[in-house]
Amino acid sequence: MARLTYVEAIVAAIAAEMRRDPRVFLLGQDIGPLGGVMRGARGLWEEFGDARVLDTPISESAMVGAAVGAALMGKRPIVEISFGEFLPLAMSQLVLQAANIHYMTAGAASVPMVVRTRIGDGPYRGHPQCYEAWLAHVPGLKAVLPATPYDARGLMTAAIRDPNPVIVFEHMQLYHLLRDEVPDEDYEVPIGQAVVAREGRDATVVATGWMVHRALAAADALTAEGMSVEVVDLRSLAPLDIPTVVASVRKTSRLVIAHESWKVGGIGAEVSASIAEEAVDALDAPIVRVGAPHAPVPSARSLRDLFLPDEESIRKAVRKVAEF
Amino acid sequence: MGAVNSPEVTRTRPALTPADLLELYRLMALCRTLESACAELNPRWFPAEGEEATIVGSCYGLRPDDVVAPHYRGPFIIYLMRGADLARLFGQALGKSIGYARGRAVPFTGPVKVGVTPWVAGDLGTSLSVALGVALSFWYDRQMRRSPHSPPLDGTHPADERAVVCTFGDGTANRGDFHEALNMAALWKLPIVYVCQNNRYAISLESRKYLPVATVADRAAGYGIPGATVDGNDILAVHDAVQAAVARARRGEGPSLIDAQTYRLRGHWAEDAADYRPEAEAASWRERDPLPRFERRLVEIGAAAADNLVRLREQVAAEVDAALDRARQAPDAGPADLGLDEVLAWRG
Ligand SMILES: Cc1ncc(C[n+]2csc(CCOP(=O)(O)OP(=O)(O)O)c2C)c(N)n1
Ligand SMILES: [Mg+2]
């Protein structure tokens, strides 16, 4: 066991897989001697060298396309798009190539590649827009968004070993925020499995990424008001683990969904619709979603704080479902 | 560097035997016949008649362990050259169950196993980057073999000699992936040859509306790689230029860009009357039709007698008819082909 930050856990997962599997290599910008944006590739170039840690030009579409081509040849490329805001530059490669190839070739080819990218509000505030729901919408892609160092390592390991294209959304707010006990030996967190991060009886808060931490803080605060709140961390956005949410809702009968990205068309809309379809009979109150207002994420700290869902907005939502 | 007709691209002349010449002719004739058959089967087929010399010439003489990333217009002959089954290709064009994609992908795709990158959607330009990744994979194998600490990934082939040929249209040359991929291929000296199947049109637009240069090969200079412009209706010229560039790629000297200048004898799709083109222009290109032209040459140099070529054409027609029959009789793709549980690969 070592106490690692979120980003250290991600780098540890990549390094371990690169040691284990010579097919794994990295493509990205500033991942060589610099050690990656926000230390996101620290030590990899020193250990694995120029051939396996490739600094690329600013060419997001060709980077992802090249990963598709290499994956078709049996390699296990990890391509780093510095920030999730730039995923749209590679969208055709992601949604028409990577996502389609296995199905469209009737199973003759597959694309075992990882796209790692940074999203969300972070210590430097840059590049905060969160597009993860766009990608979760597309069949043939898997998408994960770890909230803890333990899950970050386990999900990255699972992503690299997965025979499909997997997008790993790394939350910038969590990068250096906290340390967790992370096992030294390899392990996987299965893609497509949510986890109950905190047990409770009176309401369920389903959350992703940074909002998992805000939901946990809100749940702690609400004990003072006599409420027992369960928090479910989705961890994977595609496939989405609806059974875990259904089980929690059957226990608590009340559901709040909280994410940092826009409420409109966010992953919460899909969770909400699935619960309406599968467990509406278990609900004692309408579902409440907490997400960003429908506007581009503003830059100034003061505006950002007004804009993003916070602990208080989650507490309010829980009170609302509880008091219905 | 990068000048048009740079000697680095054009110097090597691979020796073609008389048998090769006849095979080139047979392949061009087969390409012509199957393209018009597909156009008849599927009104939305994108026929390649007129472009056979460029297509066949670019891909002839490659090794089985090389990879081709073909342009969407005319890929079936390339699949055939690499071992695909013609009836299954026709089945593909018709959306039949025997089609390689079982009705799931665009009509102009084929088997992956034969070393051709798959067409799955119709997003032009992405294939230039996917091809780049294949070349990167070959390059990577070589790096790993050279590293004393790393085990070889693929002991069966001398990996550093594998090459990629990527063909694409003159309209496609304006997608961002063209720039991104050529730049990266040049930076890393990847073993890839980019061949523009330049038929002077992108649907209705004439190339002067989207290409500010006389030849796409002019752009090679911007990447510091050799570029060459060839008569795309002269199969030997195309083959020479591509093979020289492939040899260069195999030596680890990096990519090349070739503009093969040809003409689409028909419309963009089978039913397109192409009345946006001046008739005089089309007529002048019909005179330069690569098939009769190569025929005359073969007879002239004594590589084949005229009746020999007639016999070859008859064989090709019979082969196409038989395959068409099989494809027509095959069932349409049905529930068993839908494969909704095959969207994601399972971990083996
Ligand atoms: C990215 C993209 N944009 C537009 C189209 C629509 N489209 C299909 S074929 C074509 C013309 C392509 O021209 P070119 O690359 O010269 O190939 P050609 O048809 O001449 O063989 C266009 C614009 C497309 N398929 N993909
Ligand atoms: Mg064209």
mmCIF file of N, CA and C in Angstrom, chain A residues 17-18 20-26 52 70 73-78 112 160-161, chain B residues 140-141 144 153:
data_model
loop_
_atom_site.group_PDB
_atom_site.id
_atom_site.type_symbol
_atom_site.label_atom_id
_atom_site.label_comp_id
_atom_site.label_asym_id
_atom_site.label_seq_id
_atom_site.Cartn_x
_atom_site.Cartn_y
_atom_site.Cartn_z
ATOM 1 N N GLU A 17 1.096 -1.251 -16.395
ATOM 2 C CA GLU A 17 0.671 -1.932 -17.625
ATOM 3 C C GLU A 17 1.764 -1.882 -18.683
ATOM 4 N N MET A 18 2.513 -0.788 -18.736
ATOM 5 C CA MET A 18 3.604 -0.701 -19.721
ATOM 6 C C MET A 18 4.709 -1.694 -19.397
ATOM 7 N N ARG A 20 4.191 -4.565 -17.909
ATOM 8 C CA ARG A 20 3.612 -5.890 -18.105
ATOM 9 C C ARG A 20 3.408 -6.218 -19.583
ATOM 10 N N ASP A 21 3.083 -5.197 -20.377
ATOM 11 C CA ASP A 21 2.615 -5.459 -21.741
ATOM 12 C C ASP A 21 3.343 -4.549 -22.738
ATOM 13 N N PRO A 22 4.243 -5.128 -23.543
ATOM 14 C CA PRO A 22 5.024 -4.290 -24.473
ATOM 15 C C PRO A 22 4.191 -3.671 -25.584
ATOM 16 N N ARG A 23 2.920 -4.033 -25.690
ATOM 17 C CA ARG A 23 2.069 -3.433 -26.721
ATOM 18 C C ARG A 23 1.534 -2.069 -26.299
ATOM 19 N N VAL A 24 1.686 -1.758 -25.008
ATOM 20 C CA VAL A 24 1.124 -0.492 -24.505
ATOM 21 C C VAL A 24 2.106 0.658 -24.743
ATOM 22 N N PHE A 25 1.628 1.723 -25.387
ATOM 23 C CA PHE A 25 2.454 2.928 -25.525
ATOM 24 C C PHE A 25 1.576 4.162 -25.467
ATOM 25 N N LEU A 26 2.230 5.311 -25.318
ATOM 26 C CA LEU A 26 1.499 6.568 -25.101
ATOM 27 C C LEU A 26 1.746 7.571 -26.212
ATOM 28 N N ARG A 52 8.099 4.662 -26.626
ATOM 29 C CA ARG A 52 6.838 4.286 -25.985
ATOM 30 C C ARG A 52 6.131 5.476 -25.354
ATOM 31 N N ALA A 70 -3.137 1.874 -34.884
ATOM 32 C CA ALA A 70 -2.216 1.023 -34.133
ATOM 33 C C ALA A 70 -2.989 -0.071 -33.397
ATOM 34 N N MET A 73 -3.779 -2.953 -35.404
ATOM 35 C CA MET A 73 -2.632 -3.828 -35.592
ATOM 36 C C MET A 73 -2.246 -4.562 -34.305
ATOM 37 N N GLY A 74 -3.112 -4.492 -33.311
ATOM 38 C CA GLY A 74 -2.883 -5.268 -32.095
ATOM 39 C C GLY A 74 -2.118 -4.546 -31.007
ATOM 40 N N LYS A 75 -1.826 -3.264 -31.202
ATOM 41 C CA LYS A 75 -1.171 -2.511 -30.137
ATOM 42 C C LYS A 75 -2.221 -2.061 -29.129
ATOM 43 N N ARG A 76 -1.730 -1.512 -28.008
ATOM 44 C CA ARG A 76 -2.634 -1.026 -26.955
ATOM 45 C C ARG A 76 -2.312 0.434 -26.678
ATOM 46 N N PRO A 77 -2.594 1.303 -27.640
ATOM 47 C CA PRO A 77 -2.214 2.703 -27.471
ATOM 48 C C PRO A 77 -3.058 3.423 -26.420
ATOM 49 N N ILE A 78 -2.395 4.318 -25.712
ATOM 50 C CA ILE A 78 -3.096 5.248 -24.818
ATOM 51 C C ILE A 78 -2.835 6.618 -25.401
ATOM 52 N N PRO A 112 -8.655 -1.850 -29.260
ATOM 53 C CA PRO A 112 -8.319 -1.748 -27.838
ATOM 54 C C PRO A 112 -7.464 -0.521 -27.556
ATOM 55 N N ILE A 160 -7.052 -0.058 -19.952
ATOM 56 C CA ILE A 160 -5.947 -0.474 -20.826
ATOM 57 C C ILE A 160 -6.132 -1.929 -21.260
ATOM 58 N N ARG A 161 -6.666 -2.759 -20.376
ATOM 59 C CA ARG A 161 -6.830 -4.177 -20.708
ATOM 60 C C ARG A 161 -8.093 -4.457 -21.515
ATOM 61 N N TYR B 140 6.866 1.094 -34.551
ATOM 62 C CA TYR B 140 6.983 0.717 -33.142
ATOM 63 C C TYR B 140 7.589 -0.683 -33.007
ATOM 64 N N ASP B 141 7.132 -1.598 -33.855
ATOM 65 C CA ASP B 141 7.694 -2.952 -33.836
ATOM 66 C C ASP B 141 9.209 -2.899 -34.031
ATOM 67 N N MET B 144 10.945 -1.609 -30.940
ATOM 68 C CA MET B 144 10.934 -2.590 -29.861
ATOM 69 C C MET B 144 11.924 -3.718 -30.157
ATOM 70 N N LEU B 153 7.820 -8.195 -30.711
ATOM 71 C CA LEU B 153 6.369 -8.325 -30.654
ATOM 72 C C LEU B 153 5.881 -9.328 -31.666
#
